[in-house]
Amino acid sequence: MADGSDTTLTVEQTAEQAPNGLVSGIKSFAAGHGGAKAVIEYVGKRGARIVLVGEDGAWADQFADDTVVARQACAKAGVTVENAWERELMDQMRPSNDLWRSMARRTMAR
């Protein structure tokens, strides 16, 4: 390296803005369930899954193009993003009866 050639590599994130439909969907879920928390999961080429857990135990998910867009959408909607699946958050979730029935119909492959 030559003298005085100190350079810093910077990466600019040119992620697209969070779509309004995604933000409004998160807002409406949170409003309908007394508030919500979110966990963002990277799902490869598909993008990112936003799992929303309401204060009443109901849960739903949304999909975003990537994790940056997912975090932007949650921030715009005023929903706290958890870093991981903590025990307290999982204990708060209450699966619906329809989900239990659908899981009961599934058989395990041997």
PDB file of N, CA and C in Angstrom:
ATOM      1  N   MET A   1       0.830  -1.167   0.000  1.00  0.00           N
ATOM      2  CA  MET A   1       0.000   0.000   0.000  1.00  0.00           C
ATOM      3  C   MET A   1       0.880   1.237   0.000  1.00  0.00           C
ATOM      4  N   ALA A   2       0.552   2.169  -0.835  1.00  0.00           N
ATOM      5  CA  ALA A   2       1.319   3.413  -0.887  1.00  0.00           C
ATOM      6  C   ALA A   2       0.931   4.312   0.272  1.00  0.00           C
ATOM      7  N   ASP A   3       1.861   5.178   0.644  1.00  0.00           N
ATOM      8  CA  ASP A   3       1.575   6.111   1.736  1.00  0.00           C
ATOM      9  C   ASP A   3       0.385   6.994   1.381  1.00  0.00           C
ATOM     10  N   GLY A   4      -0.499   7.168   2.349  1.00  0.00           N
ATOM     11  CA  GLY A   4      -1.641   8.063   2.151  1.00  0.00           C
ATOM     12  C   GLY A   4      -2.776   7.450   1.360  1.00  0.00           C
ATOM     13  N   SER A   5      -2.709   6.158   1.093  1.00  0.00           N
ATOM     14  CA  SER A   5      -3.787   5.540   0.322  1.00  0.00           C
ATOM     15  C   SER A   5      -4.721   4.733   1.210  1.00  0.00           C
ATOM     16  N   ASP A   6      -4.949   5.248   2.395  1.00  0.00           N
ATOM     17  CA  ASP A   6      -5.898   4.607   3.301  1.00  0.00           C
ATOM     18  C   ASP A   6      -7.300   4.720   2.718  1.00  0.00           C
ATOM     19  N   THR A   7      -7.890   3.623   2.405  1.00  0.00           N
ATOM     20  CA  THR A   7      -9.257   3.654   1.866  1.00  0.00           C
ATOM     21  C   THR A   7     -10.150   2.797   2.731  1.00  0.00           C
ATOM     22  N   THR A   8     -11.382   3.165   2.786  1.00  0.00           N
ATOM     23  CA  THR A   8     -12.367   2.407   3.540  1.00  0.00           C
ATOM     24  C   THR A   8     -13.423   1.913   2.571  1.00  0.00           C
ATOM     25  N   LEU A   9     -13.638   0.646   2.604  1.00  0.00           N
ATOM     26  CA  LEU A   9     -14.655   0.060   1.748  1.00  0.00           C
ATOM     27  C   LEU A   9     -16.015   0.265   2.396  1.00  0.00           C
ATOM     28  N   THR A  10     -16.907   0.895   1.693  1.00  0.00           N
ATOM     29  CA  THR A  10     -18.258   1.101   2.209  1.00  0.00           C
ATOM     30  C   THR A  10     -19.241   0.431   1.278  1.00  0.00           C
ATOM     31  N   VAL A  11     -20.258  -0.127   1.877  1.00  0.00           N
ATOM     32  CA  VAL A  11     -21.301  -0.788   1.105  1.00  0.00           C
ATOM     33  C   VAL A  11     -22.570   0.023   1.257  1.00  0.00           C
ATOM     34  N   GLU A  12     -23.107   0.435   0.156  1.00  0.00           N
ATOM     35  CA  GLU A  12     -24.357   1.182   0.193  1.00  0.00           C
ATOM     36  C   GLU A  12     -25.507   0.218  -0.007  1.00  0.00           C
ATOM     37  N   GLN A  13     -26.465   0.274   0.900  1.00  0.00           N
ATOM     38  CA  GLN A  13     -27.638  -0.568   0.744  1.00  0.00           C
ATOM     39  C   GLN A  13     -28.644   0.194  -0.099  1.00  0.00           C
ATOM     40  N   THR A  14     -28.944  -0.355  -1.254  1.00  0.00           N
ATOM     41  CA  THR A  14     -29.900   0.281  -2.147  1.00  0.00           C
ATOM     42  C   THR A  14     -31.197  -0.511  -2.146  1.00  0.00           C
ATOM     43  N   ALA A  15     -31.621  -0.900  -0.974  1.00  0.00           N
ATOM     44  CA  ALA A  15     -32.849  -1.686  -0.873  1.00  0.00           C
ATOM     45  C   ALA A  15     -34.047  -0.801  -1.181  1.00  0.00           C
ATOM     46  N   GLU A  16     -35.013  -1.404  -1.795  1.00  0.00           N
ATOM     47  CA  GLU A  16     -36.229  -0.661  -2.108  1.00  0.00           C
ATOM     48  C   GLU A  16     -37.004  -0.357  -0.833  1.00  0.00           C
ATOM     49  N   GLN A  17     -37.849   0.635  -0.911  1.00  0.00           N
ATOM     50  CA  GLN A  17     -38.669   1.006   0.232  1.00  0.00           C
ATOM     51  C   GLN A  17     -39.709  -0.081   0.496  1.00  0.00           C
ATOM     52  N   ALA A  18     -40.129  -0.167   1.741  1.00  0.00           N
ATOM     53  CA  ALA A  18     -41.146  -1.154   2.117  1.00  0.00           C
ATOM     54  C   ALA A  18     -42.464  -0.796   1.429  1.00  0.00           C
ATOM     55  N   PRO A  19     -43.106  -1.750   0.770  1.00  0.00           N
ATOM     56  CA  PRO A  19     -44.380  -1.477   0.107  1.00  0.00           C
ATOM     57  C   PRO A  19     -45.459  -1.065   1.107  1.00  0.00           C
ATOM     58  N   ASN A  20     -46.302  -0.128   0.705  1.00  0.00           N
ATOM     59  CA  ASN A  20     -47.360   0.359   1.592  1.00  0.00           C
ATOM     60  C   ASN A  20     -48.326  -0.748   1.990  1.00  0.00           C
ATOM     61  N   GLY A  21     -48.593  -1.700   1.108  1.00  0.00           N
ATOM     62  CA  GLY A  21     -49.491  -2.804   1.426  1.00  0.00           C
ATOM     63  C   GLY A  21     -48.953  -3.673   2.547  1.00  0.00           C
ATOM     64  N   LEU A  22     -47.643  -3.875   2.545  1.00  0.00           N
ATOM     65  CA  LEU A  22     -47.002  -4.661   3.597  1.00  0.00           C
ATOM     66  C   LEU A  22     -47.085  -3.923   4.930  1.00  0.00           C
ATOM     67  N   VAL A  23     -46.791  -2.630   4.906  1.00  0.00           N
ATOM     68  CA  VAL A  23     -46.843  -1.823   6.126  1.00  0.00           C
ATOM     69  C   VAL A  23     -48.261  -1.774   6.681  1.00  0.00           C
ATOM     70  N   SER A  24     -49.243  -1.564   5.812  1.00  0.00           N
ATOM     71  CA  SER A  24     -50.634  -1.485   6.287  1.00  0.00           C
ATOM     72  C   SER A  24     -51.119  -2.831   6.808  1.00  0.00           C
ATOM     73  N   GLY A  25     -50.652  -3.938   6.223  1.00  0.00           N
ATOM     74  CA  GLY A  25     -51.016  -5.264   6.724  1.00  0.00           C
ATOM     75  C   GLY A  25     -50.474  -5.512   8.122  1.00  0.00           C
ATOM     76  N   ILE A  26     -49.248  -5.083   8.355  1.00  0.00           N
ATOM     77  CA  ILE A  26     -48.646  -5.240   9.683  1.00  0.00           C
ATOM     78  C   ILE A  26     -49.363  -4.354  10.695  1.00  0.00           C
ATOM     79  N   LYS A  27     -49.654  -3.104  10.280  1.00  0.00           N
ATOM     80  CA  LYS A  27     -50.361  -2.176  11.167  1.00  0.00           C
ATOM     81  C   LYS A  27     -51.740  -2.711  11.546  1.00  0.00           C
ATOM     82  N   SER A  28     -52.465  -3.239  10.570  1.00  0.00           N
ATOM     83  CA  SER A  28     -53.823  -3.710  10.855  1.00  0.00           C
ATOM     84  C   SER A  28     -53.803  -4.941  11.763  1.00  0.00           C
ATOM     85  N   PHE A  29     -52.821  -5.819  11.594  1.00  0.00           N
ATOM     86  CA  PHE A  29     -52.708  -6.969  12.487  1.00  0.00           C
ATOM     87  C   PHE A  29     -52.442  -6.504  13.908  1.00  0.00           C
ATOM     88  N   ALA A  30     -51.483  -5.587  14.062  1.00  0.00           N
ATOM     89  CA  ALA A  30     -51.136  -5.087  15.395  1.00  0.00           C
ATOM     90  C   ALA A  30     -52.328  -4.387  16.039  1.00  0.00           C
ATOM     91  N   ALA A  31     -53.071  -3.614  15.264  1.00  0.00           N
ATOM     92  CA  ALA A  31     -54.229  -2.898  15.808  1.00  0.00           C
ATOM     93  C   ALA A  31     -55.339  -3.861  16.219  1.00  0.00           C
ATOM     94  N   GLY A  32     -55.502  -4.932  15.492  1.00  0.00           N
ATOM     95  CA  GLY A  32     -56.553  -5.896  15.782  1.00  0.00           C
ATOM     96  C   GLY A  32     -56.242  -6.860  16.918  1.00  0.00           C
ATOM     97  N   HIS A  33     -54.986  -6.879  17.356  1.00  0.00           N
ATOM     98  CA  HIS A  33     -54.595  -7.853  18.378  1.00  0.00           C
ATOM     99  C   HIS A  33     -53.896  -7.208  19.573  1.00  0.00           C
ATOM    100  N   GLY A  34     -54.150  -5.927  19.796  1.00  0.00           N
ATOM    101  CA  GLY A  34     -53.616  -5.253  20.980  1.00  0.00           C
ATOM    102  C   GLY A  34     -52.122  -4.998  20.939  1.00  0.00           C
ATOM    103  N   GLY A  35     -51.571  -4.889  19.758  1.00  0.00           N
ATOM    104  CA  GLY A  35     -50.128  -4.714  19.596  1.00  0.00           C
ATOM    105  C   GLY A  35     -49.504  -5.999  19.090  1.00  0.00           C
ATOM    106  N   ALA A  36     -48.260  -5.935  18.667  1.00  0.00           N
ATOM    107  CA  ALA A  36     -47.604  -7.125  18.126  1.00  0.00           C
ATOM    108  C   ALA A  36     -46.099  -6.995  18.230  1.00  0.00           C
ATOM    109  N   LYS A  37     -45.445  -8.142  18.147  1.00  0.00           N
ATOM    110  CA  LYS A  37     -43.995  -8.230  18.010  1.00  0.00           C
ATOM    111  C   LYS A  37     -43.734  -9.053  16.765  1.00  0.00           C
ATOM    112  N   ALA A  38     -42.555  -8.889  16.188  1.00  0.00           N
ATOM    113  CA  ALA A  38     -42.238  -9.596  14.953  1.00  0.00           C
ATOM    114  C   ALA A  38     -40.900 -10.311  15.064  1.00  0.00           C
ATOM    115  N   VAL A  39     -40.798 -11.418  14.347  1.00  0.00           N
ATOM    116  CA  VAL A  39     -39.532 -12.119  14.159  1.00  0.00           C
ATOM    117  C   VAL A  39     -39.355 -12.238  12.653  1.00  0.00           C
ATOM    118  N   ILE A  40     -38.195 -11.831  12.160  1.00  0.00           N
ATOM    119  CA  ILE A  40     -37.921 -11.874  10.720  1.00  0.00           C
ATOM    120  C   ILE A  40     -37.015 -13.054  10.438  1.00  0.00           C
ATOM    121  N   GLU A  41     -37.438 -13.885   9.479  1.00  0.00           N
ATOM    122  CA  GLU A  41     -36.683 -15.084   9.116  1.00  0.00           C
ATOM    123  C   GLU A  41     -36.288 -15.000   7.647  1.00  0.00           C
ATOM    124  N   TYR A  42     -35.037 -15.218   7.347  1.00  0.00           N
ATOM    125  CA  TYR A  42     -34.550 -15.253   5.976  1.00  0.00           C
ATOM    126  C   TYR A  42     -34.959 -16.576   5.351  1.00  0.00           C
ATOM    127  N   VAL A  43     -35.599 -16.542   4.183  1.00  0.00           N
ATOM    128  CA  VAL A  43     -36.056 -17.777   3.540  1.00  0.00           C
ATOM    129  C   VAL A  43     -35.494 -17.924   2.128  1.00  0.00           C
ATOM    130  N   GLY A  44     -34.254 -17.535   1.944  1.00  0.00           N
ATOM    131  CA  GLY A  44     -33.575 -17.743   0.672  1.00  0.00           C
ATOM    132  C   GLY A  44     -34.076 -16.850  -0.435  1.00  0.00           C
ATOM    133  N   LYS A  45     -34.208 -17.418  -1.633  1.00  0.00           N
ATOM    134  CA  LYS A  45     -34.620 -16.639  -2.802  1.00  0.00           C
ATOM    135  C   LYS A  45     -35.986 -16.004  -2.638  1.00  0.00           C
ATOM    136  N   ARG A  46     -36.813 -16.614  -1.834  1.00  0.00           N
ATOM    137  CA  ARG A  46     -38.173 -16.087  -1.643  1.00  0.00           C
ATOM    138  C   ARG A  46     -38.145 -14.746  -0.924  1.00  0.00           C
ATOM    139  N   GLY A  47     -37.159 -14.496  -0.084  1.00  0.00           N
ATOM    140  CA  GLY A  47     -37.050 -13.229   0.622  1.00  0.00           C
ATOM    141  C   GLY A  47     -37.002 -13.408   2.119  1.00  0.00           C
ATOM    142  N   ALA A  48     -37.932 -12.752   2.803  1.00  0.00           N
ATOM    143  CA  ALA A  48     -37.961 -12.804   4.267  1.00  0.00           C
ATOM    144  C   ALA A  48     -39.391 -12.987   4.745  1.00  0.00           C
ATOM    145  N   ARG A  49     -39.546 -13.797   5.763  1.00  0.00           N
ATOM    146  CA  ARG A  49     -40.855 -14.043   6.371  1.00  0.00           C
ATOM    147  C   ARG A  49     -40.923 -13.226   7.656  1.00  0.00           C
ATOM    148  N   ILE A  50     -41.989 -12.463   7.797  1.00  0.00           N
ATOM    149  CA  ILE A  50     -42.227 -11.691   9.009  1.00  0.00           C
ATOM    150  C   ILE A  50     -43.318 -12.416   9.774  1.00  0.00           C
ATOM    151  N   VAL A  51     -42.959 -12.996  10.912  1.00  0.00           N
ATOM    152  CA  VAL A  51     -43.944 -13.674  11.758  1.00  0.00           C
ATOM    153  C   VAL A  51     -44.377 -12.672  12.820  1.00  0.00           C
ATOM    154  N   LEU A  52     -45.670 -12.361  12.829  1.00  0.00           N
ATOM    155  CA  LEU A  52     -46.239 -11.403  13.776  1.00  0.00           C
ATOM    156  C   LEU A  52     -46.946 -12.148  14.891  1.00  0.00           C
ATOM    157  N   VAL A  53     -46.661 -11.783  16.124  1.00  0.00           N
ATOM    158  CA  VAL A  53     -47.314 -12.388  17.284  1.00  0.00           C
ATOM    159  C   VAL A  53     -48.038 -11.272  18.025  1.00  0.00           C
ATOM    160  N   GLY A  54     -49.377 -11.379  18.074  1.00  0.00           N
ATOM    161  CA  GLY A  54     -50.176 -10.370  18.753  1.00  0.00           C
ATOM    162  C   GLY A  54     -50.132 -10.535  20.254  1.00  0.00           C
ATOM    163  N   GLU A  55     -50.475  -9.472  20.960  1.00  0.00           N
ATOM    164  CA  GLU A  55     -50.504  -9.518  22.427  1.00  0.00           C
ATOM    165  C   GLU A  55     -51.536 -10.514  22.946  1.00  0.00           C
ATOM    166  N   ASP A  56     -52.541 -10.834  22.123  1.00  0.00           N
ATOM    167  CA  ASP A  56     -53.568 -11.786  22.534  1.00  0.00           C
ATOM    168  C   ASP A  56     -53.209 -13.233  22.192  1.00  0.00           C
ATOM    169  N   GLY A  57     -52.022 -13.459  21.613  1.00  0.00           N
ATOM    170  CA  GLY A  57     -51.572 -14.808  21.290  1.00  0.00           C
ATOM    171  C   GLY A  57     -51.803 -15.217  19.850  1.00  0.00           C
ATOM    172  N   ALA A  58     -52.600 -14.454  19.103  1.00  0.00           N
ATOM    173  CA  ALA A  58     -52.814 -14.764  17.686  1.00  0.00           C
ATOM    174  C   ALA A  58     -51.526 -14.480  16.921  1.00  0.00           C
ATOM    175  N   TRP A  59     -51.327 -15.184  15.815  1.00  0.00           N
ATOM    176  CA  TRP A  59     -50.149 -14.933  15.017  1.00  0.00           C
ATOM    177  C   TRP A  59     -50.457 -15.072  13.539  1.00  0.00           C
ATOM    178  N   ALA A  60     -49.648 -14.434  12.736  1.00  0.00           N
ATOM    179  CA  ALA A  60     -49.797 -14.460  11.278  1.00  0.00           C
ATOM    180  C   ALA A  60     -48.425 -14.185  10.676  1.00  0.00           C
ATOM    181  N   ASP A  61     -48.332 -14.329   9.379  1.00  0.00           N
ATOM    182  CA  ASP A  61     -47.064 -13.998   8.739  1.00  0.00           C
ATOM    183  C   ASP A  61     -47.287 -13.214   7.457  1.00  0.00           C
ATOM    184  N   GLN A  62     -46.256 -12.504   7.063  1.00  0.00           N
ATOM    185  CA  GLN A  62     -46.211 -11.706   5.846  1.00  0.00           C
ATOM    186  C   GLN A  62     -44.875 -12.007   5.176  1.00  0.00           C
ATOM    187  N   PHE A  63     -44.773 -11.748   3.890  1.00  0.00           N
ATOM    188  CA  PHE A  63     -43.510 -11.945   3.189  1.00  0.00           C
ATOM    189  C   PHE A  63     -43.031 -10.636   2.590  1.00  0.00           C
ATOM    190  N   ALA A  64     -41.721 -10.424   2.653  1.00  0.00           N
ATOM    191  CA  ALA A  64     -41.078  -9.246   2.084  1.00  0.00           C
ATOM    192  C   ALA A  64     -39.994  -9.717   1.119  1.00  0.00           C
ATOM    193  N   ASP A  65     -39.520  -8.800   0.285  1.00  0.00           N
ATOM    194  CA  ASP A  65     -38.501  -9.155  -0.705  1.00  0.00           C
ATOM    195  C   ASP A  65     -37.169  -9.536  -0.073  1.00  0.00           C
ATOM    196  N   ASP A  66     -36.824  -8.898   1.035  1.00  0.00           N
ATOM    197  CA  ASP A  66     -35.596  -9.234   1.752  1.00  0.00           C
ATOM    198  C   ASP A  66     -35.703  -8.760   3.201  1.00  0.00           C
ATOM    199  N   THR A  67     -34.685  -9.054   3.984  1.00  0.00           N
ATOM    200  CA  THR A  67     -34.743  -8.723   5.409  1.00  0.00           C
ATOM    201  C   THR A  67     -34.686  -7.225   5.665  1.00  0.00           C
ATOM    202  N   VAL A  68     -34.019  -6.480   4.798  1.00  0.00           N
ATOM    203  CA  VAL A  68     -33.958  -5.023   4.964  1.00  0.00           C
ATOM    204  C   VAL A  68     -35.348  -4.417   4.783  1.00  0.00           C
ATOM    205  N   VAL A  69     -36.044  -4.848   3.755  1.00  0.00           N
ATOM    206  CA  VAL A  69     -37.410  -4.369   3.508  1.00  0.00           C
ATOM    207  C   VAL A  69     -38.322  -4.782   4.659  1.00  0.00           C
ATOM    208  N   ALA A  70     -38.141  -5.993   5.175  1.00  0.00           N
ATOM    209  CA  ALA A  70     -38.964  -6.473   6.286  1.00  0.00           C
ATOM    210  C   ALA A  70     -38.763  -5.609   7.522  1.00  0.00           C
ATOM    211  N   ARG A  71     -37.515  -5.282   7.820  1.00  0.00           N
ATOM    212  CA  ARG A  71     -37.235  -4.427   8.981  1.00  0.00           C
ATOM    213  C   ARG A  71     -37.792  -3.019   8.784  1.00  0.00           C
ATOM    214  N   GLN A  72     -37.689  -2.492   7.565  1.00  0.00           N
ATOM    215  CA  GLN A  72     -38.244  -1.162   7.281  1.00  0.00           C
ATOM    216  C   GLN A  72     -39.757  -1.165   7.468  1.00  0.00           C
ATOM    217  N   ALA A  73     -40.415  -2.198   6.992  1.00  0.00           N
ATOM    218  CA  ALA A  73     -41.875  -2.288   7.101  1.00  0.00           C
ATOM    219  C   ALA A  73     -42.303  -2.350   8.561  1.00  0.00           C
ATOM    220  N   CYS A  74     -41.599  -3.139   9.360  1.00  0.00           N
ATOM    221  CA  CYS A  74     -41.936  -3.240  10.785  1.00  0.00           C
ATOM    222  C   CYS A  74     -41.703  -1.909  11.494  1.00  0.00           C
ATOM    223  N   ALA A  75     -40.622  -1.224  11.134  1.00  0.00           N
ATOM    224  CA  ALA A  75     -40.332   0.072  11.750  1.00  0.00           C
ATOM    225  C   ALA A  75     -41.413   1.092  11.396  1.00  0.00           C
ATOM    226  N   LYS A  76     -41.823   1.124  10.133  1.00  0.00           N
ATOM    227  CA  LYS A  76     -42.871   2.058   9.705  1.00  0.00           C
ATOM    228  C   LYS A  76     -44.205   1.735  10.365  1.00  0.00           C
ATOM    229  N   ALA A  77     -44.447   0.450  10.632  1.00  0.00           N
ATOM    230  CA  ALA A  77     -45.708   0.033  11.245  1.00  0.00           C
ATOM    231  C   ALA A  77     -45.672   0.182  12.764  1.00  0.00           C
ATOM    232  N   GLY A  78     -44.507   0.450  13.327  1.00  0.00           N
ATOM    233  CA  GLY A  78     -44.390   0.608  14.772  1.00  0.00           C
ATOM    234  C   GLY A  78     -44.382  -0.703  15.535  1.00  0.00           C
ATOM    235  N   VAL A  79     -43.915  -1.771  14.894  1.00  0.00           N
ATOM    236  CA  VAL A  79     -43.874  -3.093  15.510  1.00  0.00           C
ATOM    237  C   VAL A  79     -42.431  -3.422  15.885  1.00  0.00           C
ATOM    238  N   THR A  80     -42.226  -3.867  17.109  1.00  0.00           N
ATOM    239  CA  THR A  80     -40.902  -4.238  17.605  1.00  0.00           C
ATOM    240  C   THR A  80     -40.445  -5.535  16.954  1.00  0.00           C
ATOM    241  N   VAL A  81     -39.202  -5.553  16.490  1.00  0.00           N
ATOM    242  CA  VAL A  81     -38.628  -6.755  15.895  1.00  0.00           C
ATOM    243  C   VAL A  81     -37.743  -7.427  16.939  1.00  0.00           C
ATOM    244  N   GLU A  82     -38.055  -8.679  17.255  1.00  0.00           N
ATOM    245  CA  GLU A  82     -37.240  -9.481  18.173  1.00  0.00           C
ATOM    246  C   GLU A  82     -36.076 -10.072  17.388  1.00  0.00           C
ATOM    247  N   ASN A  83     -34.950 -10.271  18.051  1.00  0.00           N
ATOM    248  CA  ASN A  83     -33.773 -10.815  17.379  1.00  0.00           C
ATOM    249  C   ASN A  83     -33.871 -12.309  17.104  1.00  0.00           C
ATOM    250  N   ALA A  84     -34.638 -13.018  17.916  1.00  0.00           N
ATOM    251  CA  ALA A  84     -34.762 -14.465  17.768  1.00  0.00           C
ATOM    252  C   ALA A  84     -36.035 -14.922  18.460  1.00  0.00           C
ATOM    253  N   TRP A  85     -36.312 -16.209  18.342  1.00  0.00           N
ATOM    254  CA  TRP A  85     -37.483 -16.781  19.004  1.00  0.00           C
ATOM    255  C   TRP A  85     -37.157 -17.010  20.479  1.00  0.00           C
ATOM    256  N   GLU A  86     -37.526 -16.070  21.299  1.00  0.00           N
ATOM    257  CA  GLU A  86     -37.332 -16.202  22.738  1.00  0.00           C
ATOM    258  C   GLU A  86     -38.466 -17.039  23.327  1.00  0.00           C
ATOM    259  N   ARG A  87     -38.210 -17.684  24.432  1.00  0.00           N
ATOM    260  CA  ARG A  87     -39.199 -18.560  25.067  1.00  0.00           C
ATOM    261  C   ARG A  87     -40.491 -17.810  25.409  1.00  0.00           C
ATOM    262  N   GLU A  88     -40.361 -16.590  25.920  1.00  0.00           N
ATOM    263  CA  GLU A  88     -41.538 -15.813  26.316  1.00  0.00           C
ATOM    264  C   GLU A  88     -42.449 -15.530  25.118  1.00  0.00           C
ATOM    265  N   LEU A  89     -41.830 -15.250  23.976  1.00  0.00           N
ATOM    266  CA  LEU A  89     -42.614 -14.971  22.773  1.00  0.00           C
ATOM    267  C   LEU A  89     -43.326 -16.230  22.283  1.00  0.00           C
ATOM    268  N   MET A  90     -42.645 -17.361  22.326  1.00  0.00           N
ATOM    269  CA  MET A  90     -43.254 -18.612  21.888  1.00  0.00           C
ATOM    270  C   MET A  90     -44.376 -19.043  22.829  1.00  0.00           C
ATOM    271  N   ASP A  91     -44.203 -18.805  24.124  1.00  0.00           N
ATOM    272  CA  ASP A  91     -45.251 -19.145  25.090  1.00  0.00           C
ATOM    273  C   ASP A  91     -46.490 -18.295  24.894  1.00  0.00           C
ATOM    274  N   GLN A  92     -46.305 -17.108  24.350  1.00  0.00           N
ATOM    275  CA  GLN A  92     -47.420 -16.191  24.117  1.00  0.00           C
ATOM    276  C   GLN A  92     -48.301 -16.637  22.948  1.00  0.00           C
ATOM    277  N   MET A  93     -47.737 -17.389  22.002  1.00  0.00           N
ATOM    278  CA  MET A  93     -48.470 -17.809  20.803  1.00  0.00           C
ATOM    279  C   MET A  93     -49.546 -18.826  21.146  1.00  0.00           C
ATOM    280  N   ARG A  94     -50.709 -18.642  20.569  1.00  0.00           N
ATOM    281  CA  ARG A  94     -51.831 -19.561  20.755  1.00  0.00           C
ATOM    282  C   ARG A  94     -52.325 -20.014  19.379  1.00  0.00           C
ATOM    283  N   PRO A  95     -51.973 -21.245  18.961  1.00  0.00           N
ATOM    284  CA  PRO A  95     -52.438 -21.747  17.663  1.00  0.00           C
ATOM    285  C   PRO A  95     -53.961 -21.892  17.645  1.00  0.00           C
ATOM    286  N   SER A  96     -54.542 -21.612  16.493  1.00  0.00           N
ATOM    287  CA  SER A  96     -55.993 -21.733  16.356  1.00  0.00           C
ATOM    288  C   SER A  96     -56.393 -23.205  16.260  1.00  0.00           C
ATOM    289  N   ASN A  97     -57.679 -23.477  16.468  1.00  0.00           N
ATOM    290  CA  ASN A  97     -58.175 -24.851  16.338  1.00  0.00           C
ATOM    291  C   ASN A  97     -58.011 -25.369  14.914  1.00  0.00           C
ATOM    292  N   ASP A  98     -58.147 -24.488  13.924  1.00  0.00           N
ATOM    293  CA  ASP A  98     -57.958 -24.904  12.537  1.00  0.00           C
ATOM    294  C   ASP A  98     -56.529 -25.383  12.295  1.00  0.00           C
ATOM    295  N   LEU A  99     -55.562 -24.719  12.889  1.00  0.00           N
ATOM    296  CA  LEU A  99     -54.170 -25.128  12.735  1.00  0.00           C
ATOM    297  C   LEU A  99     -53.939 -26.490  13.378  1.00  0.00           C
ATOM    298  N   TRP A 100     -54.485 -26.705  14.571  1.00  0.00           N
ATOM    299  CA  TRP A 100     -54.347 -28.007  15.226  1.00  0.00           C
ATOM    300  C   TRP A 100     -54.959 -29.107  14.365  1.00  0.00           C
ATOM    301  N   ARG A 101     -56.136 -28.842  13.773  1.00  0.00           N
ATOM    302  CA  ARG A 101     -56.777 -29.852  12.914  1.00  0.00           C
ATOM    303  C   ARG A 101     -55.934 -30.146  11.681  1.00  0.00           C
ATOM    304  N   SER A 102     -55.368 -29.105  11.068  1.00  0.00           N
ATOM    305  CA  SER A 102     -54.556 -29.331   9.870  1.00  0.00           C
ATOM    306  C   SER A 102     -53.290 -30.109  10.205  1.00  0.00           C
ATOM    307  N   MET A 103     -52.701 -29.855  11.383  1.00  0.00           N
ATOM    308  CA  MET A 103     -51.511 -30.600  11.787  1.00  0.00           C
ATOM    309  C   MET A 103     -51.859 -32.053  12.105  1.00  0.00           C
ATOM    310  N   ALA A 104     -53.052 -32.312  12.622  1.00  0.00           N
ATOM    311  CA  ALA A 104     -53.457 -33.673  12.962  1.00  0.00           C
ATOM    312  C   ALA A 104     -53.633 -34.523  11.711  1.00  0.00           C
ATOM    313  N   ARG A 105     -53.975 -33.913  10.582  1.00  0.00           N
ATOM    314  CA  ARG A 105     -54.191 -34.663   9.341  1.00  0.00           C
ATOM    315  C   ARG A 105     -52.884 -35.043   8.655  1.00  0.00           C
ATOM    316  N   ARG A 106     -51.816 -34.396   9.011  1.00  0.00           N
ATOM    317  CA  ARG A 106     -50.539 -34.678   8.364  1.00  0.00           C
ATOM    318  C   ARG A 106     -49.952 -35.974   8.911  1.00  0.00           C
ATOM    319  N   THR A 107     -49.328 -36.721   8.027  1.00  0.00           N
ATOM    320  CA  THR A 107     -48.656 -37.951   8.458  1.00  0.00           C
ATOM    321  C   THR A 107     -47.168 -37.787   8.253  1.00  0.00           C
ATOM    322  N   MET A 108     -46.420 -38.423   9.108  1.00  0.00           N
ATOM    323  CA  MET A 108     -44.973 -38.333   9.011  1.00  0.00           C
ATOM    324  C   MET A 108     -44.465 -39.365   8.014  1.00  0.00           C
ATOM    325  N   ALA A 109     -43.520 -38.963   7.180  1.00  0.00           N
ATOM    326  CA  ALA A 109     -42.906 -39.894   6.225  1.00  0.00           C
ATOM    327  C   ALA A 109     -41.868 -40.725   6.962  1.00  0.00           C
ATOM    328  N   ARG A 110     -41.829 -41.991   6.654  1.00  0.00           N
ATOM    329  CA  ARG A 110     -40.864 -42.879   7.312  1.00  0.00           C
ATOM    330  C   ARG A 110     -39.787 -43.283   6.377  1.00  0.00           C
TER     331      ARG A 110
END
